[in-house]
Amino acid sequence: MILTAFIDRLKSQPKDNDSVLDLYDPEDVFYAVEPLTLLICPMAGDSSGRSAQHIATRLSGRLGLKIQVLDRALTSAKADTFLPSSLSMAAELGAGWLKRHKADLLIWGDTTKTGGWRLRFMSKSVAVQPGASTWTAMDRLEVPALFPDTYSDVVFACALAIADLETGAQYQARRALLDPLMTAVRNLADGDRSGTVAEGATALSAYGAILLLQGAASGDVKTLEKAVSLSQATLIMGQDAFPPHEEAIIGARIADAMSIIGDLKPGTKLPTKTVDYYRTAVSMIDRGEFPDYWAALNVRLGLALHGLALADEDISLLQQASDAMTDATRVWTLTEHPVRWADIQNSLGGLLLTMGKLSQAPDLFDKAINIFLSIASVWTRTKAPLVWATTLANLGAALKEKGDAQGSRAILSKAADAFRQAGEVFTELNMERYVAIVDAEVEAIESQLAASTA
């Protein structure tokens, strides 16, 4: 088994040592975690001066939420937040506000030409790059000014969806709070309604994004399939409502959902479609304006191409995957983004393993081994235990492939030792799922070695 992109899968999971909470009682769940602190600032261009307080009133009294209303807008009324430069400046200022107020989320925005409000949601993880922008601050929801209560659940759901979560309890709390909101979100997005095209399209986009979040957390294929169909409908319905970078976001969500469905339902034709959606999304993003998102999409494209290469046993796709991931390292360098660089190098090593198996070229295993050793030398067990353990697991996979190819008991023993060392750290981090994975690898190698001496 090749542990390709192992670290990405780990990052998407809550901590296994967190207590198990009752998902069916939101009140009990959220008393077990700290509430999210939400900042709300007035909409730029709001002549009534009531926007921030109105939003706060609509969200007040909800479990798991602490609200603070600010007295000034994040941007000026003249700022065009569809321009990457304006969005970048807003993100930089908003990140400062979040830090100063020790808050988790910020709702900001401006007024639309039709007099409505364009809400945008920002979390603490927003990446600030001078002169460039960031995709995490782009998600928007257009609503009527002084919107009725029917919109309240949708606004709250969007805020929950973009929140940064670190523990299993927080993941469970979000799931517990999102579930009762979904009926209202569905009714607003799917039902007959008046309003602008942008209001309808952004509501539908938000619904699709939240379904993707829920489907990814639960592994429910039907939820993921609905997320795909709704996001596809959003692109058709929205037409001119979305600028290219927002269309790319929606397209990437479709690919994300398809990728998960493909993992849950092997043997489908989804890997090809997933690659196509990622390719299109990459082509719609300007590297200079959105460097982080451009890099992230290239990594996702590379992983999708790797999956397709495995399914089709097509070596040419592996070279394309390598090219996409290498492109990402032009933004996520070792100096400026060392953890992300390590993620990509791990994935590139996994590509070499697959290429070595398909091409019957064992020298590629040595190249993969050298990559993993290089990562481990930069990110030591003491400095970054999770990165180190992930790399050692990948090193074990590479040594196993080389040992099998050469029939070498010594190399296979080294592979088992690498898996054991990775398992020690996963055990320390209480990541039982991944302890089980590496333990199974050790057991398989030991059985193979015992059989060879019988």
Coordinates of C-alpha atoms in Angstrom, one line a residue:
M1 CA 0.0 0.0 0.0
I2 CA 1.3 3.4 -0.9
L3 CA 0.5 6.2 1.6
T4 CA 0.2 8.9 -1.0
A5 CA -0.9 12.3 0.3
F6 CA -1.1 10.7 3.8
I7 CA -0.6 14.0 5.5
D8 CA -3.5 15.7 3.6
R9 CA -5.9 13.0 4.8
L10 CA -4.6 13.4 8.4
K11 CA -5.2 17.1 8.4
S12 CA -8.8 16.7 7.4
Q13 CA -9.5 14.5 10.4
P14 CA -10.3 15.6 14.0
K15 CA -8.0 14.5 16.8
D16 CA -8.8 11.0 17.8
N17 CA -8.2 11.6 21.5
D18 CA -11.2 13.9 21.8
S19 CA -14.2 12.7 23.8
V20 CA -17.1 11.3 22.0
L21 CA -20.1 13.7 22.2
D22 CA -23.8 13.2 21.6
L23 CA -24.4 14.5 18.1
Y24 CA -28.1 14.4 18.6
D25 CA -28.2 17.0 21.3
P26 CA -26.7 20.3 20.1
E27 CA -27.1 21.9 23.4
D28 CA -25.0 19.3 25.3
V29 CA -22.5 19.3 22.5
F30 CA -21.8 23.0 22.5
Y31 CA -21.5 23.2 26.2
A32 CA -18.5 20.9 25.8
V33 CA -16.6 23.4 23.6
E34 CA -15.7 27.0 23.6
P35 CA -18.2 29.2 21.6
L36 CA -17.1 30.7 18.3
T37 CA -16.5 34.4 18.6
L38 CA -18.0 36.2 15.6
L39 CA -17.3 39.8 14.6
I40 CA -19.8 41.6 12.5
C41 CA -19.0 44.9 10.8
P42 CA -21.4 47.2 8.8
M43 CA -21.8 46.7 5.1
A44 CA -19.7 49.3 3.2
G45 CA -22.1 51.7 1.6
D46 CA -25.0 51.0 4.0
S47 CA -26.7 54.4 4.3
S48 CA -29.1 53.1 7.0
G49 CA -26.3 52.3 9.4
R50 CA -28.3 49.3 10.6
S51 CA -26.6 46.4 8.7
A52 CA -24.3 45.1 11.4
Q53 CA -26.8 45.3 14.2
H54 CA -29.5 43.7 12.0
I55 CA -27.2 40.7 11.2
A56 CA -26.3 40.4 14.9
T57 CA -30.0 40.4 15.9
R58 CA -30.8 37.7 13.4
L59 CA -28.0 35.5 14.7
S60 CA -28.3 36.3 18.4
G61 CA -29.3 33.7 21.0
R62 CA -27.8 30.8 19.0
L63 CA -25.8 28.0 20.8
G64 CA -22.1 28.0 20.3
L65 CA -21.9 31.7 19.1
K66 CA -20.6 34.8 20.8
I67 CA -21.2 38.0 18.8
Q68 CA -19.4 41.3 18.8
V69 CA -20.6 44.2 16.6
L70 CA -18.1 46.6 15.2
D71 CA -18.8 50.2 14.4
R72 CA -17.1 50.6 11.0
A73 CA -17.0 48.8 7.7
L74 CA -14.0 46.8 6.6
T75 CA -13.7 48.5 3.3
S76 CA -14.8 51.8 1.8
A77 CA -18.0 52.1 -0.2
K78 CA -16.0 52.8 -3.3
A79 CA -13.9 49.6 -3.1
D80 CA -14.6 47.0 -5.7
T81 CA -14.2 43.7 -3.8
F82 CA -14.4 41.7 -6.9
L83 CA -10.9 43.0 -7.7
P84 CA -8.2 40.8 -6.3
S85 CA -6.2 43.8 -5.0
S86 CA -9.2 45.1 -3.1
L87 CA -10.0 41.7 -1.7
S88 CA -6.4 41.3 -0.6
M89 CA -6.4 44.6 1.3
A90 CA -9.7 43.7 2.9
A91 CA -8.3 40.2 3.9
E92 CA -5.2 41.8 5.4
L93 CA -7.2 44.3 7.5
G94 CA -9.8 41.7 8.5
A95 CA -7.0 39.3 9.7
G96 CA -5.8 42.1 11.9
W97 CA -9.2 42.7 13.4
L98 CA -9.7 39.0 14.1
K99 CA -6.3 38.9 15.9
R100 CA -7.0 42.1 17.9
H101 CA -10.4 41.0 19.0
K102 CA -9.3 37.3 19.5
A103 CA -12.2 36.3 17.3
D104 CA -12.8 33.2 15.1
L105 CA -14.9 34.6 12.4
L106 CA -15.7 37.9 10.6
I107 CA -18.7 38.8 8.6
W108 CA -18.1 41.8 6.4
G109 CA -19.2 43.0 3.0
D110 CA -20.8 45.8 1.0
T111 CA -24.0 46.9 -0.7
T112 CA -25.0 45.7 -4.1
K113 CA -26.2 47.8 -7.0
T114 CA -29.7 46.7 -6.4
G115 CA -29.5 47.8 -2.7
G116 CA -29.0 44.4 -1.2
W117 CA -26.1 43.2 1.0
R118 CA -23.1 41.2 -0.2
L119 CA -22.0 39.2 2.8
R120 CA -18.5 37.7 3.0
F121 CA -17.1 35.3 5.6
M122 CA -13.6 35.3 6.9
S123 CA -11.9 32.9 9.3
K124 CA -8.6 33.1 11.2
S125 CA -6.8 30.9 8.6
V126 CA -7.1 33.5 5.9
A127 CA -3.7 33.7 4.1
V128 CA -2.6 37.3 3.7
Q129 CA -0.3 38.0 0.8
P130 CA 0.5 41.6 -0.2
G131 CA -0.6 42.4 -3.7
A132 CA -2.5 39.1 -4.0
S133 CA -5.7 37.6 -2.7
T134 CA -6.9 34.5 -1.0
W135 CA -9.7 32.2 -1.8
T136 CA -10.9 31.7 1.8
A137 CA -12.2 35.3 1.9
M138 CA -14.1 35.1 -1.4
D139 CA -17.1 33.0 -0.4
R140 CA -20.1 35.3 -0.5
L141 CA -23.8 35.3 0.1
E142 CA -26.0 38.0 -1.4
V143 CA -29.1 38.8 0.6
P144 CA -31.8 41.5 0.6
A145 CA -31.1 44.5 2.8
L146 CA -32.6 44.0 6.3
F147 CA -33.3 40.5 5.3
P148 CA -36.2 38.5 6.8
D149 CA -35.7 35.7 9.3
T150 CA -35.9 33.1 6.5
Y151 CA -32.2 34.0 5.7
S152 CA -30.9 33.7 9.2
D153 CA -30.2 30.0 9.2
V154 CA -28.4 30.3 5.9
V155 CA -26.1 33.0 7.2
F156 CA -25.4 31.0 10.4
A157 CA -24.7 27.9 8.3
C158 CA -22.2 29.8 6.1
A159 CA -20.5 31.1 9.2
L160 CA -20.2 27.6 10.7
A161 CA -19.0 26.2 7.4
I162 CA -16.0 28.5 7.1
A163 CA -15.0 28.3 10.8
D164 CA -11.5 27.0 11.7
L165 CA -11.9 23.8 13.8
E166 CA -9.1 22.0 15.6
T167 CA -10.6 19.3 17.8
G168 CA -12.9 16.4 17.4
A169 CA -15.4 18.1 19.8
Q170 CA -15.5 21.1 17.6
Y171 CA -16.1 19.0 14.5
Q172 CA -19.0 17.2 16.3
A173 CA -20.4 20.4 17.5
R174 CA -20.5 21.9 14.0
R175 CA -22.2 18.8 12.6
A176 CA -24.7 18.9 15.4
L177 CA -25.6 22.5 14.7
L178 CA -25.6 22.2 10.9
D179 CA -28.1 19.4 10.8
P180 CA -31.1 21.3 12.1
L181 CA -30.3 24.2 9.8
M182 CA -30.3 22.2 6.6
T183 CA -34.1 22.3 6.1
A184 CA -34.1 26.1 6.1
V185 CA -31.0 26.2 3.8
R186 CA -32.7 23.8 1.4
N187 CA -35.9 25.7 1.3
L188 CA -34.2 29.0 0.6
A189 CA -31.9 27.6 -2.1
D190 CA -34.4 25.2 -3.8
G191 CA -37.7 26.8 -3.2
D192 CA -39.6 29.4 -5.3
R193 CA -38.3 32.8 -4.4
S194 CA -38.1 36.3 -5.6
G195 CA -34.8 38.3 -5.7
T196 CA -31.8 38.8 -7.9
V197 CA -30.0 36.2 -9.8
A198 CA -26.9 36.7 -7.6
E199 CA -29.0 36.1 -4.5
G200 CA -30.4 32.9 -5.8
A201 CA -27.0 31.7 -7.2
T202 CA -25.0 32.4 -4.1
A203 CA -27.6 30.7 -1.9
L204 CA -27.4 27.7 -4.1
S205 CA -23.6 27.8 -4.1
A206 CA -23.6 28.0 -0.3
Y207 CA -26.0 25.0 -0.1
G208 CA -23.8 22.9 -2.3
A209 CA -20.7 23.8 -0.3
I210 CA -22.4 22.9 3.0
L211 CA -23.6 19.6 1.6
L212 CA -20.0 18.8 0.5
L213 CA -18.8 19.6 4.0
Q214 CA -21.5 17.3 5.5
G215 CA -20.9 14.5 3.0
A216 CA -17.2 14.6 3.5
A217 CA -17.6 14.3 7.2
S218 CA -20.2 11.5 7.1
G219 CA -19.0 9.6 4.0
D220 CA -22.6 9.7 2.7
V221 CA -22.5 9.2 -1.1
K222 CA -26.0 10.6 -1.7
T223 CA -25.2 13.8 0.1
L224 CA -22.0 14.2 -1.9
E225 CA -23.8 13.5 -5.2
K226 CA -26.4 16.2 -4.4
A227 CA -23.5 18.6 -3.6
V228 CA -22.2 17.8 -7.1
S229 CA -25.5 18.3 -8.9
L230 CA -26.3 21.5 -7.0
S231 CA -22.9 23.0 -7.7
Q232 CA -23.2 22.2 -11.4
A233 CA -26.6 23.9 -11.4
T234 CA -25.1 26.9 -9.7
L235 CA -22.7 27.4 -12.6
I236 CA -25.5 27.2 -15.0
M237 CA -27.9 29.4 -13.1
G238 CA -25.3 31.9 -12.0
Q239 CA -24.0 32.7 -15.5
D240 CA -22.7 36.2 -15.1
A241 CA -23.2 36.3 -11.3
F242 CA -19.7 34.8 -10.6
P243 CA -16.3 36.2 -11.7
P244 CA -13.9 33.6 -13.0
H245 CA -12.1 32.9 -9.7
E246 CA -15.5 32.2 -8.0
E247 CA -16.5 29.9 -10.9
A248 CA -13.1 28.1 -10.3
I249 CA -14.0 27.7 -6.6
I250 CA -17.3 26.1 -7.4
G251 CA -15.7 23.9 -10.1
A252 CA -13.1 22.8 -7.5
R253 CA -15.8 21.9 -5.1
I254 CA -17.4 19.7 -7.7
A255 CA -14.1 18.0 -8.2
D256 CA -13.6 17.6 -4.5
A257 CA -16.9 15.9 -4.1
M258 CA -16.3 13.6 -7.1
S259 CA -12.9 12.7 -5.7
I260 CA -14.5 11.6 -2.4
I261 CA -17.2 9.7 -4.2
G262 CA -14.6 8.0 -6.3
D263 CA -12.8 6.8 -3.1
L264 CA -16.1 5.6 -1.6
K265 CA -17.3 3.9 -4.9
P266 CA -14.2 2.4 -6.6
G267 CA -14.6 1.5 -10.3
T268 CA -16.6 4.5 -11.4
K269 CA -15.6 6.8 -14.2
L270 CA -15.4 9.8 -11.8
P271 CA -11.6 10.0 -11.7
T272 CA -11.5 11.3 -15.3
K273 CA -14.2 13.9 -14.6
T274 CA -12.5 14.9 -11.4
V275 CA -9.3 15.6 -13.3
D276 CA -11.2 17.6 -16.0
Y277 CA -12.8 19.8 -13.3
Y278 CA -9.5 20.5 -11.6
R279 CA -7.8 21.3 -14.9
T280 CA -10.5 23.8 -15.7
A281 CA -10.3 25.4 -12.3
V282 CA -6.6 25.8 -12.5
S283 CA -6.9 27.4 -15.9
M284 CA -9.3 30.0 -14.5
I285 CA -7.1 31.1 -11.6
D286 CA -4.4 33.7 -12.1
R287 CA -1.2 32.7 -10.3
G288 CA -0.2 36.3 -9.6
E289 CA -3.6 37.3 -8.2
F290 CA -4.4 34.1 -6.2
P291 CA -1.1 32.3 -5.6
D292 CA -2.2 30.1 -2.7
Y293 CA -5.3 28.9 -4.4
W294 CA -3.5 28.3 -7.7
A295 CA -0.9 26.2 -5.8
A296 CA -3.6 24.3 -3.9
L297 CA -5.5 23.5 -7.1
N298 CA -2.3 22.2 -8.7
V299 CA -1.8 19.9 -5.8
R300 CA -5.3 18.6 -6.0
L301 CA -4.9 18.2 -9.8
G302 CA -1.7 16.2 -9.2
L303 CA -3.4 13.9 -6.7
A304 CA -6.4 13.4 -9.0
L305 CA -4.0 12.5 -11.9
H306 CA -2.2 10.1 -9.6
G307 CA -5.5 8.4 -8.8
L308 CA -6.4 8.2 -12.4
A309 CA -3.0 6.8 -13.3
L310 CA -3.4 4.1 -10.8
A311 CA -6.9 3.2 -12.1
D312 CA -5.8 3.2 -15.8
E313 CA -2.2 2.1 -15.2
D314 CA -1.1 5.0 -17.4
I315 CA 2.4 6.2 -16.7
S316 CA 2.0 9.4 -18.8
L317 CA -0.6 10.7 -16.3
L318 CA 2.0 10.3 -13.6
Q319 CA 4.3 12.8 -15.4
Q320 CA 1.4 15.2 -15.7
A321 CA 0.8 14.8 -12.0
S322 CA 4.4 15.4 -11.2
D323 CA 4.3 18.6 -13.3
A324 CA 1.3 19.9 -11.5
M325 CA 2.8 19.3 -8.1
T326 CA 6.1 20.8 -9.1
D327 CA 4.2 23.9 -10.3
A328 CA 2.7 24.2 -6.8
T329 CA 6.2 24.3 -5.3
R330 CA 6.9 27.5 -7.2
V331 CA 4.5 29.1 -4.7
W332 CA 4.9 26.8 -1.7
T333 CA 8.7 26.8 -1.4
L334 CA 10.7 25.2 1.4
T335 CA 11.8 28.7 2.6
E336 CA 8.3 30.4 2.7
H337 CA 5.9 27.4 3.2
P338 CA 8.0 24.5 4.6
V339 CA 5.1 22.4 5.8
R340 CA 3.2 22.6 2.5
W341 CA 6.5 22.0 0.7
A342 CA 6.8 18.8 2.8
D343 CA 3.3 17.8 1.9
I344 CA 4.0 18.1 -1.8
Q345 CA 7.3 16.3 -1.6
N346 CA 5.6 13.4 0.1
S347 CA 3.1 13.3 -2.7
L348 CA 5.9 13.5 -5.3
G349 CA 7.6 10.5 -3.6
G350 CA 4.3 8.6 -3.9
L351 CA 4.3 9.3 -7.6
L352 CA 7.7 7.9 -8.0
L353 CA 6.6 4.7 -6.2
T354 CA 3.7 4.3 -8.5
M355 CA 5.8 5.0 -11.5
G356 CA 8.4 2.5 -10.4
K357 CA 5.7 -0.2 -10.0
L358 CA 4.1 0.5 -13.4
S359 CA 7.3 0.8 -15.3
Q360 CA 9.2 -2.0 -13.5
A361 CA 12.0 0.5 -13.0
P362 CA 13.3 -0.1 -9.4
D363 CA 15.7 2.9 -9.6
L364 CA 12.6 5.1 -9.1
F365 CA 12.2 3.5 -5.7
D366 CA 15.6 4.9 -4.7
K367 CA 14.6 8.4 -5.9
A368 CA 11.4 8.2 -3.8
I369 CA 13.5 7.0 -0.8
N370 CA 15.8 9.9 -1.2
I371 CA 12.9 12.4 -1.3
F372 CA 11.5 10.9 2.0
L373 CA 14.9 11.0 3.7
S374 CA 15.3 14.6 2.6
I375 CA 11.9 15.6 4.1
A376 CA 12.7 13.7 7.4
S377 CA 16.1 15.6 7.6
V378 CA 14.3 18.9 7.4
W379 CA 11.3 18.0 9.6
T380 CA 12.6 16.0 12.4
R381 CA 10.6 14.0 14.9
T382 CA 11.1 16.6 17.6
K383 CA 10.4 19.6 15.4
A384 CA 7.4 18.3 13.5
P385 CA 6.2 14.9 14.7
L386 CA 3.2 14.6 12.4
V387 CA 5.2 15.5 9.3
W388 CA 8.0 13.2 10.4
A389 CA 5.7 10.3 11.1
T390 CA 3.9 10.7 7.7
T391 CA 7.2 10.8 5.9
L392 CA 8.5 7.7 7.8
A393 CA 5.3 5.8 6.8
N394 CA 5.9 6.8 3.1
L395 CA 9.6 5.8 3.5
G396 CA 8.4 2.4 4.8
A397 CA 6.2 2.0 1.7
A398 CA 9.1 2.9 -0.6
L399 CA 11.5 0.5 1.1
K400 CA 8.9 -2.3 0.9
E401 CA 8.5 -1.8 -2.8
K402 CA 12.3 -1.9 -3.3
G403 CA 12.6 -4.9 -1.0
D404 CA 10.0 -6.8 -3.0
A405 CA 11.6 -5.8 -6.3
Q406 CA 15.0 -7.0 -5.2
G407 CA 13.9 -9.9 -3.0
S408 CA 15.9 -8.3 -0.1
R409 CA 15.1 -9.4 3.4
A410 CA 17.4 -6.6 4.8
I411 CA 15.5 -3.8 2.9
L412 CA 12.1 -5.3 4.0
S413 CA 13.3 -5.3 7.6
K414 CA 14.2 -1.6 7.2
A415 CA 10.7 -1.0 5.8
A416 CA 9.1 -2.6 8.8
D417 CA 11.3 -0.5 11.1
A418 CA 10.2 2.7 9.3
F419 CA 6.6 1.8 9.8
R420 CA 7.2 1.0 13.5
Q421 CA 8.8 4.4 14.1
A422 CA 5.9 6.1 12.3
G423 CA 3.5 4.1 14.4
E424 CA 5.2 5.2 17.6
V425 CA 4.5 8.8 16.8
F426 CA 0.9 8.2 15.7
T427 CA 0.4 6.4 19.0
E428 CA 1.8 9.4 20.9
L429 CA -0.6 11.6 18.9
N430 CA -3.6 9.3 19.7
M431 CA -4.2 8.7 16.0
E432 CA -5.5 5.2 16.3
R433 CA -6.7 4.9 12.7
Y434 CA -3.2 5.5 11.4
V435 CA -1.6 3.3 14.0
A436 CA -3.8 0.5 12.6
I437 CA -2.6 1.2 9.1
V438 CA 1.1 1.1 9.8
D439 CA 0.7 -1.8 12.2
A440 CA -1.0 -3.8 9.4
E441 CA 2.0 -3.0 7.1
V442 CA 4.5 -4.2 9.8
E443 CA 2.4 -7.4 10.3
A444 CA 2.3 -8.1 6.5
I445 CA 6.1 -7.6 6.2
E446 CA 6.8 -9.8 9.2
S447 CA 4.6 -12.6 7.7
Q448 CA 6.4 -12.3 4.4
L449 CA 9.8 -12.6 6.1
A450 CA 8.7 -15.5 8.1
A451 CA 7.3 -17.3 5.1
S452 CA 10.5 -16.8 3.2
T453 CA 12.5 -18.7 5.8
A454 CA 10.0 -21.5 6.2

